Coordinates of C-alpha atoms in Angstrom, one line a residue:
Chain A
E217 CA 59.3 70.1 83.8
T218 CA 61.8 71.1 86.3
G219 CA 64.3 73.9 85.5
V220 CA 67.0 72.1 87.4
T221 CA 68.4 68.9 85.8
Q222 CA 70.5 66.3 87.7
T223 CA 72.4 63.5 86.2
P224 CA 72.7 60.6 86.7
R225 CA 69.3 59.8 88.3
H226 CA 70.8 56.6 89.8
L227 CA 74.3 55.6 90.7
V228 CA 75.8 52.6 92.3
M229 CA 79.6 52.9 93.1
G230 CA 82.1 50.9 95.0
M231 CA 84.0 52.5 98.1
T232 CA 87.1 52.9 95.9
N233 CA 85.4 54.5 93.0
K234 CA 85.4 58.2 91.9
K235 CA 82.3 59.5 90.3
S236 CA 80.7 62.9 89.8
L237 CA 77.2 64.2 90.1
K238 CA 76.0 67.0 87.7
C239 CA 73.5 69.7 88.2
E240 CA 72.4 72.3 85.7
Q241 CA 69.8 75.0 86.1
H242 CA 68.0 76.9 83.4
L243 CA 66.3 79.5 85.6
G244 CA 68.9 82.2 85.6
H245 CA 69.2 81.8 89.4
N246 CA 72.4 83.1 91.2
A247 CA 72.5 80.5 94.0
M248 CA 72.9 76.8 93.9
Y249 CA 72.9 74.1 96.7
W250 CA 73.6 70.5 97.3
Y251 CA 71.4 68.7 99.9
K252 CA 71.6 65.1 101.2
Q253 CA 68.3 63.2 102.1
S254 CA 68.7 60.0 104.0
A255 CA 65.8 57.8 105.0
K256 CA 63.7 59.3 107.9
K257 CA 66.0 62.3 108.2
P258 CA 65.4 65.9 107.2
L259 CA 67.2 67.3 104.2
E260 CA 70.8 68.2 105.2
L261 CA 72.4 71.1 103.6
M262 CA 75.9 70.3 102.3
F263 CA 77.1 73.3 100.3
V264 CA 76.0 76.7 99.2
Y265 CA 77.3 78.7 96.2
N266 CA 76.3 82.2 95.3
F267 CA 77.5 83.6 92.0
K268 CA 79.7 80.5 91.7
E269 CA 81.5 81.3 94.9
Q270 CA 81.2 78.8 97.8
T271 CA 79.6 80.6 100.7
E272 CA 78.8 77.6 103.0
N273 CA 80.4 74.2 103.7
N274 CA 78.2 72.5 106.4
S275 CA 81.0 70.5 107.8
V276 CA 80.9 68.0 104.9
P277 CA 83.7 65.3 104.8
S278 CA 86.4 65.9 102.3
R279 CA 85.4 62.8 100.3
F280 CA 82.6 65.2 98.9
S281 CA 84.2 67.9 96.7
P282 CA 82.0 70.4 95.0
E283 CA 82.8 72.4 92.0
C284 CA 80.9 75.4 90.5
P285 CA 82.3 76.6 87.2
N286 CA 79.6 79.0 86.6
S287 CA 76.2 80.1 88.0
S288 CA 74.3 77.5 86.0
H289 CA 76.4 74.4 86.8
L290 CA 77.2 72.6 89.9
F291 CA 79.1 69.4 90.4
L292 CA 79.7 67.1 93.4
H293 CA 82.8 65.0 93.0
L294 CA 82.7 61.7 95.0
H295 CA 85.8 59.8 96.1
T296 CA 86.3 56.9 98.7
L297 CA 82.7 57.0 99.9
Q298 CA 81.3 54.9 102.7
P299 CA 78.1 52.8 102.7
E300 CA 76.5 55.3 105.0
D301 CA 76.8 57.9 102.2
S302 CA 74.1 56.1 100.3
A303 CA 71.2 58.7 100.0
L304 CA 69.3 60.9 97.7
Y305 CA 71.4 63.9 96.7
L306 CA 69.4 67.0 95.6
C307 CA 70.6 70.0 93.9
A308 CA 68.6 73.1 94.3
S309 CA 68.7 76.7 93.0
S310 CA 67.2 80.0 94.1
Q311 CA 67.2 83.5 92.7
D312 CA 69.4 84.8 95.5
I313 CA 70.5 83.6 99.0
G314 CA 69.2 85.2 102.2
T315 CA 66.0 86.7 100.6
G316 CA 63.7 84.0 101.6
S317 CA 62.8 83.0 98.1
G318 CA 61.8 79.4 97.6
Y319 CA 64.2 76.8 96.1
T320 CA 63.7 74.8 92.9
F321 CA 65.0 71.3 93.2
G322 CA 66.3 68.9 90.7
S323 CA 65.0 65.3 90.6
G324 CA 68.0 64.1 92.6
T325 CA 70.7 61.3 92.2
R326 CA 69.9 58.1 94.2
L327 CA 73.3 57.0 95.2
T328 CA 74.1 53.6 96.5
V329 CA 77.5 52.8 97.9
V330 CA 78.5 49.1 98.0
Chain B
R204 CA 64.9 71.2 120.8
K205 CA 65.0 70.6 117.1
E206 CA 65.0 73.7 114.7
V207 CA 62.0 72.4 113.0
E208 CA 59.6 69.8 114.4
Q209 CA 56.8 67.9 112.6
D210 CA 54.5 65.0 113.4
P211 CA 55.8 62.4 111.0
G212 CA 52.3 60.8 110.8
P213 CA 51.0 59.1 108.7
F214 CA 47.8 60.9 108.7
N215 CA 45.2 58.6 107.0
V216 CA 42.2 60.5 105.9
P217 CA 39.2 59.7 103.6
E218 CA 38.7 61.6 100.4
G219 CA 36.8 64.9 101.1
A220 CA 38.1 65.3 104.6
T221 CA 39.8 68.3 106.1
V222 CA 43.2 67.8 107.5
A223 CA 45.6 70.2 109.3
F224 CA 49.4 69.8 110.1
N225 CA 51.3 71.9 112.4
C226 CA 55.1 72.6 112.6
T227 CA 56.9 74.2 115.4
Y228 CA 60.3 76.0 115.2
S229 CA 62.8 77.1 117.7
N230 CA 64.5 80.1 116.2
S231 CA 62.5 83.2 116.9
A232 CA 64.6 85.0 114.3
S233 CA 63.1 82.9 111.5
Q234 CA 61.7 85.2 108.9
S235 CA 60.5 83.2 105.8
F236 CA 58.3 80.1 105.9
F237 CA 57.2 77.6 103.3
W238 CA 55.4 74.4 102.9
Y239 CA 56.9 71.9 100.4
R240 CA 55.4 68.9 99.1
Q241 CA 57.5 65.7 98.3
D242 CA 56.1 62.7 96.5
C243 CA 57.5 59.2 97.2
R244 CA 61.1 59.1 95.6
K245 CA 60.7 62.6 94.0
E246 CA 62.2 65.9 94.7
P247 CA 60.5 68.5 97.0
K248 CA 58.3 71.1 95.4
L249 CA 57.4 74.4 96.7
L250 CA 53.5 74.3 97.7
M251 CA 53.2 77.7 99.2
S252 CA 54.8 80.5 101.1
V253 CA 53.4 81.3 104.5
Y254 CA 52.9 85.0 105.4
S255 CA 52.1 86.6 108.7
S256 CA 48.7 87.5 107.5
G257 CA 48.0 83.9 106.5
N258 CA 47.3 82.9 102.9
E259 CA 45.1 80.7 100.9
D260 CA 45.6 78.9 97.6
G261 CA 42.6 77.0 96.5
R262 CA 41.9 74.2 99.0
F263 CA 45.2 75.0 100.9
T264 CA 45.5 77.6 103.8
A265 CA 48.7 78.4 105.6
Q266 CA 49.0 80.2 108.9
L267 CA 51.9 81.6 110.8
N268 CA 51.8 82.2 114.6
R269 CA 55.0 84.0 115.6
A270 CA 54.1 84.3 119.2
S271 CA 53.8 80.4 119.6
Q272 CA 56.4 79.8 116.9
Y273 CA 54.4 77.6 114.7
I274 CA 53.0 77.4 111.1
S275 CA 50.1 75.3 110.0
L276 CA 48.9 73.9 106.7
L277 CA 45.1 73.2 106.3
I278 CA 43.9 71.0 103.4
R279 CA 40.1 71.0 102.6
D280 CA 38.3 68.5 100.5
S281 CA 41.3 66.1 100.4
K282 CA 42.0 64.4 97.1
L283 CA 43.7 61.2 96.4
S284 CA 46.4 63.3 94.7
D285 CA 47.1 65.1 97.9
S286 CA 48.8 62.0 99.4
A287 CA 52.4 63.0 99.9
T288 CA 54.8 64.2 102.6
Y289 CA 54.5 67.8 103.5
L290 CA 57.7 69.5 104.6
C291 CA 57.8 72.5 106.8
V292 CA 60.7 74.8 105.8
L293 CA 62.1 78.1 107.1
N294 CA 64.9 80.6 106.5
T295 CA 66.3 82.5 109.2
G296 CA 66.8 85.8 107.4
T297 CA 70.5 86.5 106.8
A298 CA 71.4 82.7 106.8
S299 CA 71.9 81.5 103.4
K300 CA 70.0 78.3 103.7
L301 CA 66.6 76.8 104.2
T302 CA 66.0 74.4 107.2
F303 CA 63.7 71.5 106.5
G304 CA 61.5 69.4 108.8
T305 CA 61.4 65.7 108.4
G306 CA 57.9 66.0 106.9
T307 CA 54.4 64.8 107.7
R308 CA 53.1 61.9 105.6
L309 CA 49.5 62.3 104.4
Q310 CA 47.6 59.3 102.9
V311 CA 44.2 60.0 101.4
T312 CA 42.1 57.0 100.9
L313 CA 38.8 56.2 99.1

């Protein structure tokens, strides 16, 4: 069973809705990440948090707003999304950043924007 | 040139066959390398790290060639359960992120 839990597993939302994705890790890791995976594209890094501080924003549109209240929880707040934002959103964690340690991924939230 | 390049496949092989994938990377400063496995509609899972000396885990062998900037994954005695997409992943040292390839799809058949 994965040590990284994401909810919801599936989400359908209209372009004017506001929703949030939740990620929780039970591994005692210090770093957490949001990735986007679209069909036939590599995983795209969105945000990096280390000890609950954001260390990287990979030029993500402001309609995606992350929040990291502590090292175990990560949220992605969604507002006024576009159909092209439909994708699999993956949360991951690692012991530390920059050390080359592998990541543990959550099962992802499959988002459809209508 | 893309940071990480993989042949998307699919590689269709019979059970018991040996299959190998290569992955090339453009940043010579890359320091850590991994192979991840991703099943259809599931999350990626770490398969193995790739070390300069090469490493083996059961039927899986990973190699790194820094001079030519590629890593490889060899799967011996393929099983039906090996069918998945194999992602080449690397970390460029001080960078706080992993860079993923688009993956190579493997389909093992009876």
